[in-house]
PDB file of C-alpha atoms in Angstrom:
ATOM      1  CA  MET A   1      -1.032  19.114 -38.146  1.00  0.00           C
ATOM      2  CA  THR A   2      -1.704  19.839 -34.470  1.00  0.00           C
ATOM      3  CA  ALA A   3      -1.248  17.489 -31.552  1.00  0.00           C
ATOM      4  CA  ASN A   4      -4.253  15.758 -30.045  1.00  0.00           C
ATOM      5  CA  THR A   5      -4.744  17.342 -26.631  1.00  0.00           C
ATOM      6  CA  ASN A   6      -7.981  15.539 -25.825  1.00  0.00           C
ATOM      7  CA  GLY A   7      -6.523  12.103 -25.132  1.00  0.00           C
ATOM      8  CA  PRO A   8      -5.402  10.729 -21.761  1.00  0.00           C
ATOM      9  CA  PRO A   9      -2.263  12.290 -20.250  1.00  0.00           C
ATOM     10  CA  GLY A  10       1.010  10.505 -20.880  1.00  0.00           C
ATOM     11  CA  PRO A  11       3.180   8.973 -18.161  1.00  0.00           C
ATOM     12  CA  LEU A  12       5.166  11.215 -15.839  1.00  0.00           C
ATOM     13  CA  SER A  13       8.851  11.671 -16.588  1.00  0.00           C
ATOM     14  CA  SER A  14      11.614   9.648 -14.982  1.00  0.00           C
ATOM     15  CA  ARG A  15      12.835  10.978 -11.635  1.00  0.00           C
ATOM     16  CA  GLY A  16      16.411   9.968 -12.454  1.00  0.00           C
ATOM     17  CA  CYS A  17      19.175  12.442 -11.629  1.00  0.00           C
ATOM     18  CA  ARG A  18      20.592  11.919 -15.111  1.00  0.00           C
ATOM     19  CA  THR A  19      19.501  10.688 -18.525  1.00  0.00           C
ATOM     20  CA  VAL A  20      20.731   7.211 -19.435  1.00  0.00           C
ATOM     21  CA  ARG A  21      23.152   6.809 -22.295  1.00  0.00           C
ATOM     22  CA  THR A  22      21.363   6.281 -25.601  1.00  0.00           C
ATOM     23  CA  LYS A  23      24.343   4.994 -27.572  1.00  0.00           C
ATOM     24  CA  THR A  24      25.969   1.847 -26.221  1.00  0.00           C
ATOM     25  CA  LYS A  25      27.654  -1.149 -27.807  1.00  0.00           C
ATOM     26  CA  GLY A  26      26.053  -4.517 -27.130  1.00  0.00           C
ATOM     27  CA  SER A  27      23.719  -3.214 -24.424  1.00  0.00           C
ATOM     28  CA  VAL A  28      19.977  -2.670 -24.204  1.00  0.00           C
ATOM     29  CA  VAL A  29      18.940   0.858 -23.221  1.00  0.00           C
ATOM     30  CA  GLY A  30      15.396   2.110 -22.829  1.00  0.00           C
ATOM     31  CA  GLN A  31      12.532   2.972 -20.538  1.00  0.00           C
ATOM     32  CA  MET A  32       9.386   1.328 -19.266  1.00  0.00           C
ATOM     33  CA  THR A  33       6.303   2.696 -17.553  1.00  0.00           C
ATOM     34  CA  PHE A  34       4.551   1.542 -14.397  1.00  0.00           C
ATOM     35  CA  GLY A  35       1.867   2.621 -11.946  1.00  0.00           C
ATOM     36  CA  GLU A  36      -0.949   3.095 -14.433  1.00  0.00           C
ATOM     37  CA  LEU A  37      -3.442   1.572 -11.985  1.00  0.00           C
ATOM     38  CA  GLU A  38      -2.857   4.522  -9.631  1.00  0.00           C
ATOM     39  CA  GLY A  39      -2.837   7.251 -12.269  1.00  0.00           C
ATOM     40  CA  GLU A  40      -1.047   8.243 -15.454  1.00  0.00           C
ATOM     41  CA  GLY A  41       2.018   6.120 -14.747  1.00  0.00           C
ATOM     42  CA  ARG A  42       5.700   6.921 -14.480  1.00  0.00           C
ATOM     43  CA  CYS A  43       8.717   6.373 -16.754  1.00  0.00           C
ATOM     44  CA  LEU A  44      11.601   4.252 -15.475  1.00  0.00           C
ATOM     45  CA  GLN A  45      14.947   4.163 -17.299  1.00  0.00           C
ATOM     46  CA  PHE A  46      17.329   1.206 -17.628  1.00  0.00           C
ATOM     47  CA  GLU A  47      20.753   0.785 -19.226  1.00  0.00           C
ATOM     48  CA  SER A  48      20.949  -2.980 -19.729  1.00  0.00           C
ATOM     49  CA  MET A  49      18.716  -6.012 -20.092  1.00  0.00           C
ATOM     50  CA  LEU A  50      19.749  -7.061 -16.594  1.00  0.00           C
ATOM     51  CA  GLU A  51      18.608  -3.695 -15.222  1.00  0.00           C
ATOM     52  CA  HIS A  52      15.309  -4.135 -17.073  1.00  0.00           C
ATOM     53  CA  LYS A  53      14.783  -7.559 -15.482  1.00  0.00           C
ATOM     54  CA  VAL A  54      15.680  -6.312 -12.005  1.00  0.00           C
ATOM     55  CA  ALA A  55      13.336  -3.329 -12.320  1.00  0.00           C
ATOM     56  CA  LEU A  56      10.500  -5.517 -13.582  1.00  0.00           C
ATOM     57  CA  VAL A  57      10.809  -8.037 -10.750  1.00  0.00           C
ATOM     58  CA  SER A  58      11.185  -5.266  -8.164  1.00  0.00           C
ATOM     59  CA  LEU A  59       7.989  -3.511  -9.268  1.00  0.00           C
ATOM     60  CA  TYR A  60       5.858  -6.562  -8.490  1.00  0.00           C
ATOM     61  CA  LEU A  61       7.455  -7.780  -5.265  1.00  0.00           C
ATOM     62  CA  PRO A  62       5.104  -7.822  -2.244  1.00  0.00           C
ATOM     63  CA  GLY A  63       5.273  -4.610  -0.258  1.00  0.00           C
ATOM     64  CA  VAL A  64       7.000  -2.545  -2.948  1.00  0.00           C
ATOM     65  CA  VAL A  65       5.286   0.828  -3.374  1.00  0.00           C
ATOM     66  CA  ASP A  66       7.751   2.630  -5.637  1.00  0.00           C
ATOM     67  CA  VAL A  67      10.867   2.181  -7.756  1.00  0.00           C
ATOM     68  CA  ILE A  68      13.011   5.213  -8.601  1.00  0.00           C
ATOM     69  CA  ASP A  69      15.756   5.086 -11.213  1.00  0.00           C
ATOM     70  CA  GLN A  70      19.164   6.797 -11.430  1.00  0.00           C
ATOM     71  CA  VAL A  71      19.455   7.861  -7.781  1.00  0.00           C
ATOM     72  CA  GLY A  72      22.176  10.349  -6.865  1.00  0.00           C
ATOM     73  CA  PRO A  73      24.709  11.609  -7.560  1.00  0.00           C
ATOM     74  CA  ILE A  74      26.364  10.229  -4.427  1.00  0.00           C
ATOM     75  CA  GLU A  75      29.771  11.675  -3.566  1.00  0.00           C
ATOM     76  CA  PHE A  76      32.274   9.275  -1.984  1.00  0.00           C
ATOM     77  CA  ILE A  77      36.024   8.897  -1.439  1.00  0.00           C
ATOM     78  CA  ASP A  78      37.642   6.029  -3.348  1.00  0.00           C
ATOM     79  CA  ALA A  79      40.529   3.811  -2.195  1.00  0.00           C
ATOM     80  CA  ALA A  80      43.068   6.304  -3.549  1.00  0.00           C
ATOM     81  CA  GLY A  81      41.519   9.175  -1.598  1.00  0.00           C
ATOM     82  CA  ARG A  82      39.924  10.796  -4.634  1.00  0.00           C
ATOM     83  CA  ARG A  83      36.475  12.352  -4.495  1.00  0.00           C
ATOM     84  CA  LYS A  84      34.133  10.613  -6.958  1.00  0.00           C
ATOM     85  CA  LYS A  85      30.423  10.377  -7.756  1.00  0.00           C
ATOM     86  CA  HIS A  86      28.191   7.331  -8.179  1.00  0.00           C
ATOM     87  CA  THR A  87      24.590   6.930  -9.320  1.00  0.00           C
ATOM     88  CA  LEU A  88      22.553   4.037  -7.913  1.00  0.00           C
ATOM     89  CA  ASP A  89      20.603   2.154 -10.559  1.00  0.00           C
ATOM     90  CA  PHE A  90      17.392   1.964  -8.521  1.00  0.00           C
ATOM     91  CA  ASN A  91      15.839   2.870  -5.195  1.00  0.00           C
ATOM     92  CA  VAL A  92      13.218   0.253  -4.312  1.00  0.00           C
ATOM     93  CA  VAL A  93      10.811   1.570  -1.682  1.00  0.00           C
ATOM     94  CA  THR A  94       9.062  -1.025   0.466  1.00  0.00           C
ATOM     95  CA  VAL A  95       6.486  -0.626   3.220  1.00  0.00           C
ATOM     96  CA  THR A  96       6.383  -3.408   5.815  1.00  0.00           C
ATOM     97  CA  LYS A  97       3.201  -4.749   7.407  1.00  0.00           C
ATOM     98  CA  GLY A  98       3.976  -2.568  10.401  1.00  0.00           C
ATOM     99  CA  GLY A  99       4.104   0.529   8.204  1.00  0.00           C
ATOM    100  CA  LYS A 100       7.878   0.990   8.187  1.00  0.00           C
ATOM    101  CA  ARG A 101       9.219   2.496   4.967  1.00  0.00           C
ATOM    102  CA  ILE A 102      12.517   1.009   3.710  1.00  0.00           C
ATOM    103  CA  ARG A 103      14.558   2.433   0.824  1.00  0.00           C
ATOM    104  CA  THR A 104      16.879  -0.109  -0.783  1.00  0.00           C
ATOM    105  CA  GLY A 105      19.452   1.174  -3.249  1.00  0.00           C
ATOM    106  CA  LEU A 106      20.313  -1.336  -5.966  1.00  0.00           C
ATOM    107  CA  VAL A 107      23.588  -1.552  -7.858  1.00  0.00           C
ATOM    108  CA  VAL A 108      22.989  -3.869 -10.827  1.00  0.00           C
ATOM    109  CA  LYS A 109      26.031  -5.602 -12.296  1.00  0.00           C
ATOM    110  CA  PRO A 110      26.828  -8.898 -14.059  1.00  0.00           C
ATOM    111  CA  LEU A 111      28.157 -11.477 -11.593  1.00  0.00           C
ATOM    112  CA  PHE A 112      31.673 -11.585 -13.051  1.00  0.00           C
ATOM    113  CA  LYS A 113      32.040  -7.848 -12.427  1.00  0.00           C
ATOM    114  CA  ALA A 114      30.305  -7.850  -9.055  1.00  0.00           C
ATOM    115  CA  GLU A 115      32.756 -10.449  -7.700  1.00  0.00           C
ATOM    116  CA  ARG A 116      35.781  -8.198  -8.225  1.00  0.00           C
ATOM    117  CA  ALA A 117      37.282  -6.996  -4.953  1.00  0.00           C
ATOM    118  CA  LYS A 118      37.891  -3.484  -6.285  1.00  0.00           C
ATOM    119  CA  PHE A 119      34.250  -3.118  -7.309  1.00  0.00           C
ATOM    120  CA  ARG A 120      32.927  -4.399  -3.984  1.00  0.00           C
ATOM    121  CA  ASP A 121      35.216  -2.029  -2.083  1.00  0.00           C
ATOM    122  CA  GLU A 122      33.925   0.883  -4.153  1.00  0.00           C
ATOM    123  CA  ILE A 123      30.273  -0.007  -3.521  1.00  0.00           C
ATOM    124  CA  GLU A 124      30.945  -0.328   0.215  1.00  0.00           C
ATOM    125  CA  ARG A 125      32.268   3.229   0.116  1.00  0.00           C
ATOM    126  CA  VAL A 126      29.238   4.356  -1.904  1.00  0.00           C
ATOM    127  CA  ALA A 127      26.922   2.695   0.621  1.00  0.00           C
ATOM    128  CA  ARG A 128      28.517   4.516   3.554  1.00  0.00           C
ATOM    129  CA  ALA A 129      28.001   7.806   1.720  1.00  0.00           C
ATOM    130  CA  ALA A 130      24.458   7.009   0.562  1.00  0.00           C
ATOM    131  CA  VAL A 131      22.969   5.947   3.919  1.00  0.00           C
ATOM    132  CA  PRO A 132      20.787   7.542   5.216  1.00  0.00           C
ATOM    133  CA  SER A 133      20.561  10.606   2.957  1.00  0.00           C
ATOM    134  CA  PHE A 134      19.606   8.748  -0.220  1.00  0.00           C
ATOM    135  CA  VAL A 135      18.637   5.217   0.898  1.00  0.00           C
ATOM    136  CA  ASP A 136      18.534   3.055   4.025  1.00  0.00           C
ATOM    137  CA  ARG A 137      20.726   0.295   2.607  1.00  0.00           C
ATOM    138  CA  VAL A 138      22.584  -0.619  -0.594  1.00  0.00           C
ATOM    139  CA  CYS A 139      22.588  -4.049  -2.256  1.00  0.00           C
ATOM    140  CA  ILE A 140      24.487  -5.434  -5.239  1.00  0.00           C
ATOM    141  CA  VAL A 141      22.177  -7.358  -7.589  1.00  0.00           C
ATOM    142  CA  THR A 142      23.396  -9.761 -10.290  1.00  0.00           C
ATOM    143  CA  GLU A 143      21.728 -12.182 -12.685  1.00  0.00           C
ATOM    144  CA  ALA A 144      22.076 -14.828  -9.955  1.00  0.00           C
ATOM    145  CA  ASN A 145      19.540 -12.887  -7.866  1.00  0.00           C
ATOM    146  CA  VAL A 146      16.855 -12.773 -10.567  1.00  0.00           C
ATOM    147  CA  CYS A 147      14.391 -15.614  -9.929  1.00  0.00           C
ATOM    148  CA  LYS A 148      13.090 -17.004 -13.226  1.00  0.00           C
ATOM    149  CA  GLN A 149       9.622 -17.685 -11.819  1.00  0.00           C
ATOM    150  CA  ALA A 150       9.413 -14.188 -10.344  1.00  0.00           C
ATOM    151  CA  LEU A 151      10.515 -12.712 -13.683  1.00  0.00           C
ATOM    152  CA  LEU A 152       7.846 -14.661 -15.579  1.00  0.00           C
ATOM    153  CA  ARG A 153       5.168 -13.542 -13.106  1.00  0.00           C
ATOM    154  CA  ALA A 154       6.341  -9.919 -13.196  1.00  0.00           C
ATOM    155  CA  GLY A 155       6.315  -9.808 -16.998  1.00  0.00           C
ATOM    156  CA  GLN A 156       2.804 -11.228 -17.057  1.00  0.00           C
ATOM    157  CA  LEU A 157       1.494  -8.749 -14.480  1.00  0.00           C
ATOM    158  CA  HIS A 158       3.211  -5.857 -16.229  1.00  0.00           C
ATOM    159  CA  GLY A 159       1.498  -6.754 -19.489  1.00  0.00           C
ATOM    160  CA  ALA A 160      -1.913  -6.637 -17.768  1.00  0.00           C
ATOM    161  CA  ARG A 161      -1.403  -3.420 -15.803  1.00  0.00           C
ATOM    162  CA  LEU A 162      -3.456  -1.053 -18.000  1.00  0.00           C
ATOM    163  CA  PRO A 163      -7.024  -0.638 -16.686  1.00  0.00           C
ATOM    164  CA  VAL A 164     -10.065  -1.891 -18.615  1.00  0.00           C
ATOM    165  CA  PRO A 165     -12.918  -0.036 -16.861  1.00  0.00           C
ATOM    166  CA  ASP A 166     -15.809  -2.355 -17.789  1.00  0.00           C
ATOM    167  CA  ILE A 167     -14.037  -5.539 -16.694  1.00  0.00           C
ATOM    168  CA  ASP A 168     -12.469  -3.918 -13.634  1.00  0.00           C
ATOM    169  CA  ALA A 169     -15.870  -2.618 -12.504  1.00  0.00           C
ATOM    170  CA  VAL A 170     -17.376  -6.120 -12.577  1.00  0.00           C
ATOM    171  CA  LEU A 171     -14.470  -7.658 -10.686  1.00  0.00           C
ATOM    172  CA  GLY A 172     -14.209  -4.750  -8.268  1.00  0.00           C
ATOM    173  CA  SER A 173     -17.824  -5.027  -7.146  1.00  0.00           C
ATOM    174  CA  ALA A 174     -17.953  -8.828  -6.968  1.00  0.00           C
ATOM    175  CA  PRO A 175     -17.718 -10.811  -3.725  1.00  0.00           C
ATOM    176  CA  LEU A 176     -14.377 -12.634  -3.839  1.00  0.00           C
ATOM    177  CA  SER A 177     -13.749 -16.069  -2.380  1.00  0.00           C
ATOM    178  CA  SER A 178     -11.789 -16.436   0.847  1.00  0.00           C
ATOM    179  CA  THR A 179     -10.789 -19.981  -0.160  1.00  0.00           C
ATOM    180  CA  TRP A 180      -8.571 -21.123  -3.018  1.00  0.00           C
ATOM    181  CA  THR A 181     -10.616 -21.028  -6.233  1.00  0.00           C
ATOM    182  CA  PRO A 182      -9.543 -21.645  -9.863  1.00  0.00           C
ATOM    183  CA  ILE A 183      -9.618 -18.412 -11.859  1.00  0.00           C
ATOM    184  CA  VAL A 184     -11.771 -20.033 -14.541  1.00  0.00           C
ATOM    185  CA  ASP A 185     -14.434 -20.854 -11.927  1.00  0.00           C
ATOM    186  CA  MET A 186     -14.284 -17.411 -10.348  1.00  0.00           C
ATOM    187  CA  LEU A 187     -14.783 -15.719 -13.720  1.00  0.00           C
ATOM    188  CA  ALA A 188     -17.595 -18.086 -14.707  1.00  0.00           C
ATOM    189  CA  SER A 189     -19.470 -17.246 -11.506  1.00  0.00           C
ATOM    190  CA  LEU A 190     -19.393 -13.592 -12.605  1.00  0.00           C
ATOM    191  CA  GLY A 191     -20.512 -14.303 -16.150  1.00  0.00           C
ATOM    192  CA  LEU A 192     -17.018 -13.721 -17.528  1.00  0.00           C
ATOM    193  CA  GLY A 193     -14.691 -15.845 -19.616  1.00  0.00           C
ATOM    194  CA  PRO A 194     -11.078 -15.371 -20.761  1.00  0.00           C
ATOM    195  CA  GLU A 195     -11.752 -11.660 -21.346  1.00  0.00           C
ATOM    196  CA  GLY A 196     -11.711 -11.241 -17.567  1.00  0.00           C
ATOM    197  CA  PHE A 197      -8.316 -12.884 -17.038  1.00  0.00           C
ATOM    198  CA  ALA A 198      -6.258  -9.686 -17.250  1.00  0.00           C
ATOM    199  CA  GLY A 199      -8.659  -8.085 -14.774  1.00  0.00           C
ATOM    200  CA  VAL A 200      -7.832 -10.848 -12.295  1.00  0.00           C
ATOM    201  CA  LEU A 201      -4.136 -10.094 -12.803  1.00  0.00           C
ATOM    202  CA  ARG A 202      -4.816  -6.455 -11.960  1.00  0.00           C
ATOM    203  CA  LEU A 203      -6.421  -7.548  -8.694  1.00  0.00           C
ATOM    204  CA  VAL A 204      -3.211  -9.473  -8.000  1.00  0.00           C
ATOM    205  CA  ILE A 205      -1.192  -6.319  -8.729  1.00  0.00           C
ATOM    206  CA  ARG A 206      -3.386  -4.339  -6.310  1.00  0.00           C
ATOM    207  CA  GLY A 207      -2.840  -6.955  -3.619  1.00  0.00           C
ATOM    208  CA  VAL A 208      -6.539  -7.846  -3.489  1.00  0.00           C
ATOM    209  CA  LEU A 209      -5.980 -11.446  -4.617  1.00  0.00           C
ATOM    210  CA  LEU A 210      -3.312 -13.967  -3.659  1.00  0.00           C
ATOM    211  CA  VAL A 211      -2.058 -16.646  -6.070  1.00  0.00           C
ATOM    212  CA  GLU A 212      -1.432 -20.113  -4.660  1.00  0.00           C
ATOM    213  CA  ALA A 213       1.622 -21.089  -6.739  1.00  0.00           C
ATOM    214  CA  PRO A 214       4.617 -19.112  -8.088  1.00  0.00           C
ATOM    215  CA  GLY A 215       5.410 -18.579 -11.774  1.00  0.00           C
ATOM    216  CA  LEU A 216       3.017 -17.920 -14.634  1.00  0.00           C
ATOM    217  CA  ILE A 217      -0.655 -17.515 -13.777  1.00  0.00           C
ATOM    218  CA  THR A 218      -3.155 -19.460 -15.897  1.00  0.00           C
ATOM    219  CA  MET A 219      -6.924 -19.869 -15.948  1.00  0.00           C
ATOM    220  CA  ALA A 220      -6.384 -23.014 -13.857  1.00  0.00           C
ATOM    221  CA  SER A 221      -4.386 -21.155 -11.196  1.00  0.00           C
ATOM    222  CA  ARG A 222      -6.078 -20.873  -7.829  1.00  0.00           C
ATOM    223  CA  VAL A 223      -6.568 -17.501  -6.161  1.00  0.00           C
ATOM    224  CA  MET A 224      -8.276 -16.165  -3.073  1.00  0.00           C
ATOM    225  CA  MET A 225      -8.980 -12.836  -1.453  1.00  0.00           C
ATOM    226  CA  LYS A 226      -6.165 -11.510   0.717  1.00  0.00           C
ATOM    227  CA  ALA A 227      -7.077 -11.364   4.395  1.00  0.00           C
ATOM    228  CA  ARG A 228      -7.419  -7.816   5.698  1.00  0.00           C
TER     229      ARG A 228
END
């Protein structure tokens, strides 16, 4: 049997400096893909469920243009004077309204570990070594920083990220309202029903539409075109 070479290309490989561990006890390890609206997509590795949640929320934050996993290795000197290496879990790249590009290195750890003085001292040393060569700043992220509403929204958007050309063409060529309008009404005005809902979510991902309220988006949610 030969491979099918006529289908769409697969996602690009992870840009991580190392491959995540595949055998762990009591931890979730895997990879996800993102960026399919801009092309073939990219693989992103994670080594825990908390890392997965942080990556998912980060991908759909306003202004975020890229998320890179396993950033490093970063050489630093520990408290005992020994030379060590550290790999940042993620580099979240944001572009401000003024066009400034900011690289934020994330160290993802459960809160009980992140509160330890020894750990915080080590990450401070990593941060001094990482800025500005690898990132512009380093932040510790715990489960306390993961907003439940943002996580629900991110999971919903991620599930709708794959293009559907016919639906996307209708929505992409339609005049969009500059006032808050229920999604169900917007779709009805275009001759679409629930089959167009995921297409609306893709417009949210692209930053074309704003959603009035946080959390899960429903057919009753109100959206409007983002001012340019």
